[in-house]
mmCIF file of C-alpha atoms in Angstrom:
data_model
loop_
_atom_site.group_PDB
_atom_site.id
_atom_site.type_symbol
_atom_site.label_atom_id
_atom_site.label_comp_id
_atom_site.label_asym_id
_atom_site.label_seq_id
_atom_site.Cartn_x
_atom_site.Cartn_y
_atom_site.Cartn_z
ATOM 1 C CA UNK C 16 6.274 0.724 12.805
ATOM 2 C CA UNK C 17 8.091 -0.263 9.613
ATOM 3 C CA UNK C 18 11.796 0.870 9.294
ATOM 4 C CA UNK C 19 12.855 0.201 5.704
ATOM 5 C CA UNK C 20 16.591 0.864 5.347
ATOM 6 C CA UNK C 21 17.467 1.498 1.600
ATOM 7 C CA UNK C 22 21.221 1.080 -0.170
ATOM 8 C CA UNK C 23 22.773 0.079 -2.800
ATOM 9 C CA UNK C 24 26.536 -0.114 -3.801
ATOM 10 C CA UNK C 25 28.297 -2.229 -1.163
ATOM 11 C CA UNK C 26 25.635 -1.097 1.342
ATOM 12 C CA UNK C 27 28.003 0.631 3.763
ATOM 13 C CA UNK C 28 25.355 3.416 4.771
ATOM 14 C CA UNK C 29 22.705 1.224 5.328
ATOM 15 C CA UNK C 30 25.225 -1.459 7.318
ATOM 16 C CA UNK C 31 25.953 1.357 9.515
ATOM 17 C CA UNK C 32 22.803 2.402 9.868
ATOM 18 C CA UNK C 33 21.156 -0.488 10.778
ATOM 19 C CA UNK C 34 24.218 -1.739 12.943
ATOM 20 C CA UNK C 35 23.702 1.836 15.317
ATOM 21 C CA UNK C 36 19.832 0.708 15.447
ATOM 22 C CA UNK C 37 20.123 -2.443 16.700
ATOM 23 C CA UNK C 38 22.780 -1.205 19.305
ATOM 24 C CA UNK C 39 20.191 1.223 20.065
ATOM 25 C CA UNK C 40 16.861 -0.841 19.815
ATOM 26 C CA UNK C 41 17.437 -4.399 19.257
ATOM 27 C CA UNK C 42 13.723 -5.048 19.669
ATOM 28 C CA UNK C 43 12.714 -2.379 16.229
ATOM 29 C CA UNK C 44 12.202 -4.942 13.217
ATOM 30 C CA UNK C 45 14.151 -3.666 10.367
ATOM 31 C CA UNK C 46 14.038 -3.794 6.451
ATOM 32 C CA UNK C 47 17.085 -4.333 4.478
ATOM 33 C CA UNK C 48 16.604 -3.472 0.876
ATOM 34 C CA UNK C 49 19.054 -3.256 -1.533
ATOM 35 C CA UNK C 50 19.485 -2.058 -4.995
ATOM 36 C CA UNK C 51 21.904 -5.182 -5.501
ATOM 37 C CA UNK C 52 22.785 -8.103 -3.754
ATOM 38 C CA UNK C 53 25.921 -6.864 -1.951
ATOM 39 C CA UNK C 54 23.925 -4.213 -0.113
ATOM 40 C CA UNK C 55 21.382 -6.415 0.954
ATOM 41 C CA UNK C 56 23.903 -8.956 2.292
ATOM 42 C CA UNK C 57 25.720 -6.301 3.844
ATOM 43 C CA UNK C 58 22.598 -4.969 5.700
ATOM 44 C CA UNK C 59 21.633 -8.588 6.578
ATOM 45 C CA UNK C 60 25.018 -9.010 8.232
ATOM 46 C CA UNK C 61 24.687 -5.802 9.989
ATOM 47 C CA UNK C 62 21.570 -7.273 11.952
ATOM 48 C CA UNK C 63 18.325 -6.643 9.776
ATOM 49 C CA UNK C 64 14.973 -8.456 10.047
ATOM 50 C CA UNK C 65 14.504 -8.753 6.697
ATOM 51 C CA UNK C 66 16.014 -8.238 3.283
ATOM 52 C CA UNK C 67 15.495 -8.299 -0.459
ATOM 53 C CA UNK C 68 16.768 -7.016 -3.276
ATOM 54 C CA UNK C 69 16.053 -5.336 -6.227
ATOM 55 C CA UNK C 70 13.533 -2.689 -8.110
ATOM 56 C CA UNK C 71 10.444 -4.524 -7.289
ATOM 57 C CA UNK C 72 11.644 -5.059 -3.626
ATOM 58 C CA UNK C 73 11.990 -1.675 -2.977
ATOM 59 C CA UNK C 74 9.002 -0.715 -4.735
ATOM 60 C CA UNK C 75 6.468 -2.893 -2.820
ATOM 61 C CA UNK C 76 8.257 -2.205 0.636
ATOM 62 C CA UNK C 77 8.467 1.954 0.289
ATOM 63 C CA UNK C 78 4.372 1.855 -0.403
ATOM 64 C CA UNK C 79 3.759 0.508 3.479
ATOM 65 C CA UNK C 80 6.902 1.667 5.546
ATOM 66 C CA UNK C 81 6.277 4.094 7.954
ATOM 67 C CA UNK C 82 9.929 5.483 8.030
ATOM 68 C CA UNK C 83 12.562 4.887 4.970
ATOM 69 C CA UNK C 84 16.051 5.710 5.334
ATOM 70 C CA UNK C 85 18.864 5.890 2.830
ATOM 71 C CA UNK C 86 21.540 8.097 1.336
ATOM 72 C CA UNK C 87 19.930 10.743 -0.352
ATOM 73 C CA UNK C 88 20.455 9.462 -3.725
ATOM 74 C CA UNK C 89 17.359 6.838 -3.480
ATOM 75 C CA UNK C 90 15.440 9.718 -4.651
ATOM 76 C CA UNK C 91 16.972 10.901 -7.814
ATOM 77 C CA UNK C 92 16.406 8.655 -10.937
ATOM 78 C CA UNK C 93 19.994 6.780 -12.322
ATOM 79 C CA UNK C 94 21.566 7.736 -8.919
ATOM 80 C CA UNK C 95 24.397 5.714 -7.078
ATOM 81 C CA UNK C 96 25.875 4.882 -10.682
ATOM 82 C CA UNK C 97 22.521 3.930 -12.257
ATOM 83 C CA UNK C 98 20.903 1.851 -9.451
ATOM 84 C CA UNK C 99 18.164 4.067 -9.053
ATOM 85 C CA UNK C 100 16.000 3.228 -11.624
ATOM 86 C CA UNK C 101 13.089 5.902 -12.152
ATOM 87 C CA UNK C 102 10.832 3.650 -10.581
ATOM 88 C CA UNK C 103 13.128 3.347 -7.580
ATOM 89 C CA UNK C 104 12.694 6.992 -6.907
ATOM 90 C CA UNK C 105 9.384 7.398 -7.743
ATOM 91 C CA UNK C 106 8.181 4.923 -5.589
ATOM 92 C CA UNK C 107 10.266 6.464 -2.952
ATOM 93 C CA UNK C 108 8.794 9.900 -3.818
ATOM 94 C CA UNK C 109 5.157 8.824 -4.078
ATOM 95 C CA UNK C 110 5.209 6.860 -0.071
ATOM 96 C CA UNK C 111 4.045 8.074 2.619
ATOM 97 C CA UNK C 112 6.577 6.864 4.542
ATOM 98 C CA UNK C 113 8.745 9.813 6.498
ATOM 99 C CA UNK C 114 11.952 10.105 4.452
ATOM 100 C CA UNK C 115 15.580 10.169 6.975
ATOM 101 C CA UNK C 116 18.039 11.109 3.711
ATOM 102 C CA UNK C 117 21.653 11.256 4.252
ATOM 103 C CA UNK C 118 23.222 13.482 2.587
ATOM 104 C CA UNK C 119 26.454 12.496 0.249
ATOM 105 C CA UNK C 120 27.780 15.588 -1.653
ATOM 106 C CA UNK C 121 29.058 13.636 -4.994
ATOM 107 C CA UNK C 122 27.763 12.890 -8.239
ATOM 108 C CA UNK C 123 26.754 16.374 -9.557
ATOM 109 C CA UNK C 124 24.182 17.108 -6.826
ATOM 110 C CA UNK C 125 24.648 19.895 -3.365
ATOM 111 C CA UNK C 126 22.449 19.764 -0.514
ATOM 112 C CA UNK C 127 22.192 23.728 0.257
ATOM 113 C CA UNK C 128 21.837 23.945 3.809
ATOM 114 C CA UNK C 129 23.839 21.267 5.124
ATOM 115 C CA UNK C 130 26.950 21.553 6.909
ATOM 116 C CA UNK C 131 29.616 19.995 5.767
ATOM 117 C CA UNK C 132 29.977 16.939 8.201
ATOM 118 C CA UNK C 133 31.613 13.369 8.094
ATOM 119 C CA UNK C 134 29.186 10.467 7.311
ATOM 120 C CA UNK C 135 29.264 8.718 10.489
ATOM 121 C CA UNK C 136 27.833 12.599 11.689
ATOM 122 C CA UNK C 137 25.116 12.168 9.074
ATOM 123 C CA UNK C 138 24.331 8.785 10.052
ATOM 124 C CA UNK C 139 24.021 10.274 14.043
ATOM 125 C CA UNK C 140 21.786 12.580 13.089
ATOM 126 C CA UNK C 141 19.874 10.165 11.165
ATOM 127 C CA UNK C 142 19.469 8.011 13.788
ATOM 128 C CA UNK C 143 18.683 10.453 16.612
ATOM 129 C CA UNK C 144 15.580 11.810 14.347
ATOM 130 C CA UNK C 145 14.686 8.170 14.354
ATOM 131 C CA UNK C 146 14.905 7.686 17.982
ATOM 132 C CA UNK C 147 13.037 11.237 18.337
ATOM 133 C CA UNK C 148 9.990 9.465 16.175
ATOM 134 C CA UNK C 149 9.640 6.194 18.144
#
């Protein structure tokens, strides 16, 4: 099973995320890719397999994960102040990969239905539908 973990900014979801998996399930083989460099590293120093960064990283590794995870902006084009290119979230969009998005309330977008909730409760929920899927 292919876990790609997607961030971008200083990669603080993603570190987090990645840093509860491995606590978790040290053995699961995790993706780290980032829209920049910082997020990657961060990820990377959080414990991940692997890790690139970049447009074209994210677009060849979302067309054969099995699960990606990632604040929710990694599907809405010239999200996370423009780091989400339109091919970023189209090749996010088009995978058949299940889709774990965290939700973060900012930048002129509301996730109807969600309580409101700190991220670390986000990122628990995230990771106990992962756990539910393995």
């Amino acid at each position: 099973m292919k876990i790609t973990v997607i961030d971008g900014q200083g990669g603080r979801i993603g570190r987090t995320v990645i840093e509860q998996l491995k606590e978790k399930h040290g053995e699961l083989e995790l993706f780290a890719i980032g829209t920049n460099s910082i997020a990657t590293s961060a990820m990377l120093k959080a414990g991940a397999d692997y890790g690139a960064t970049g447009e074209n990283a994210v677009i060849v590794n979302a067309a054969d994960s099995d699960i990606i995870i990632g604040p929710i902006g990694i599907v809405f084009a010239n999200a996370l102040l423009g780091e989400i290119t339109p091919a970023i979230a189209t090749a996010i969009g088009a995978s058949k990969a299940y889709k774990i998005l965290i939700p973060v309330n900012r930048c002129n977008h509301y996730v109807a239905g969600c309580t409101e909730a700190s991220m670390s409760e986000y990122i628990k929920l995230a990771i106990n539908k992962i756990e539910s899927m393995l």
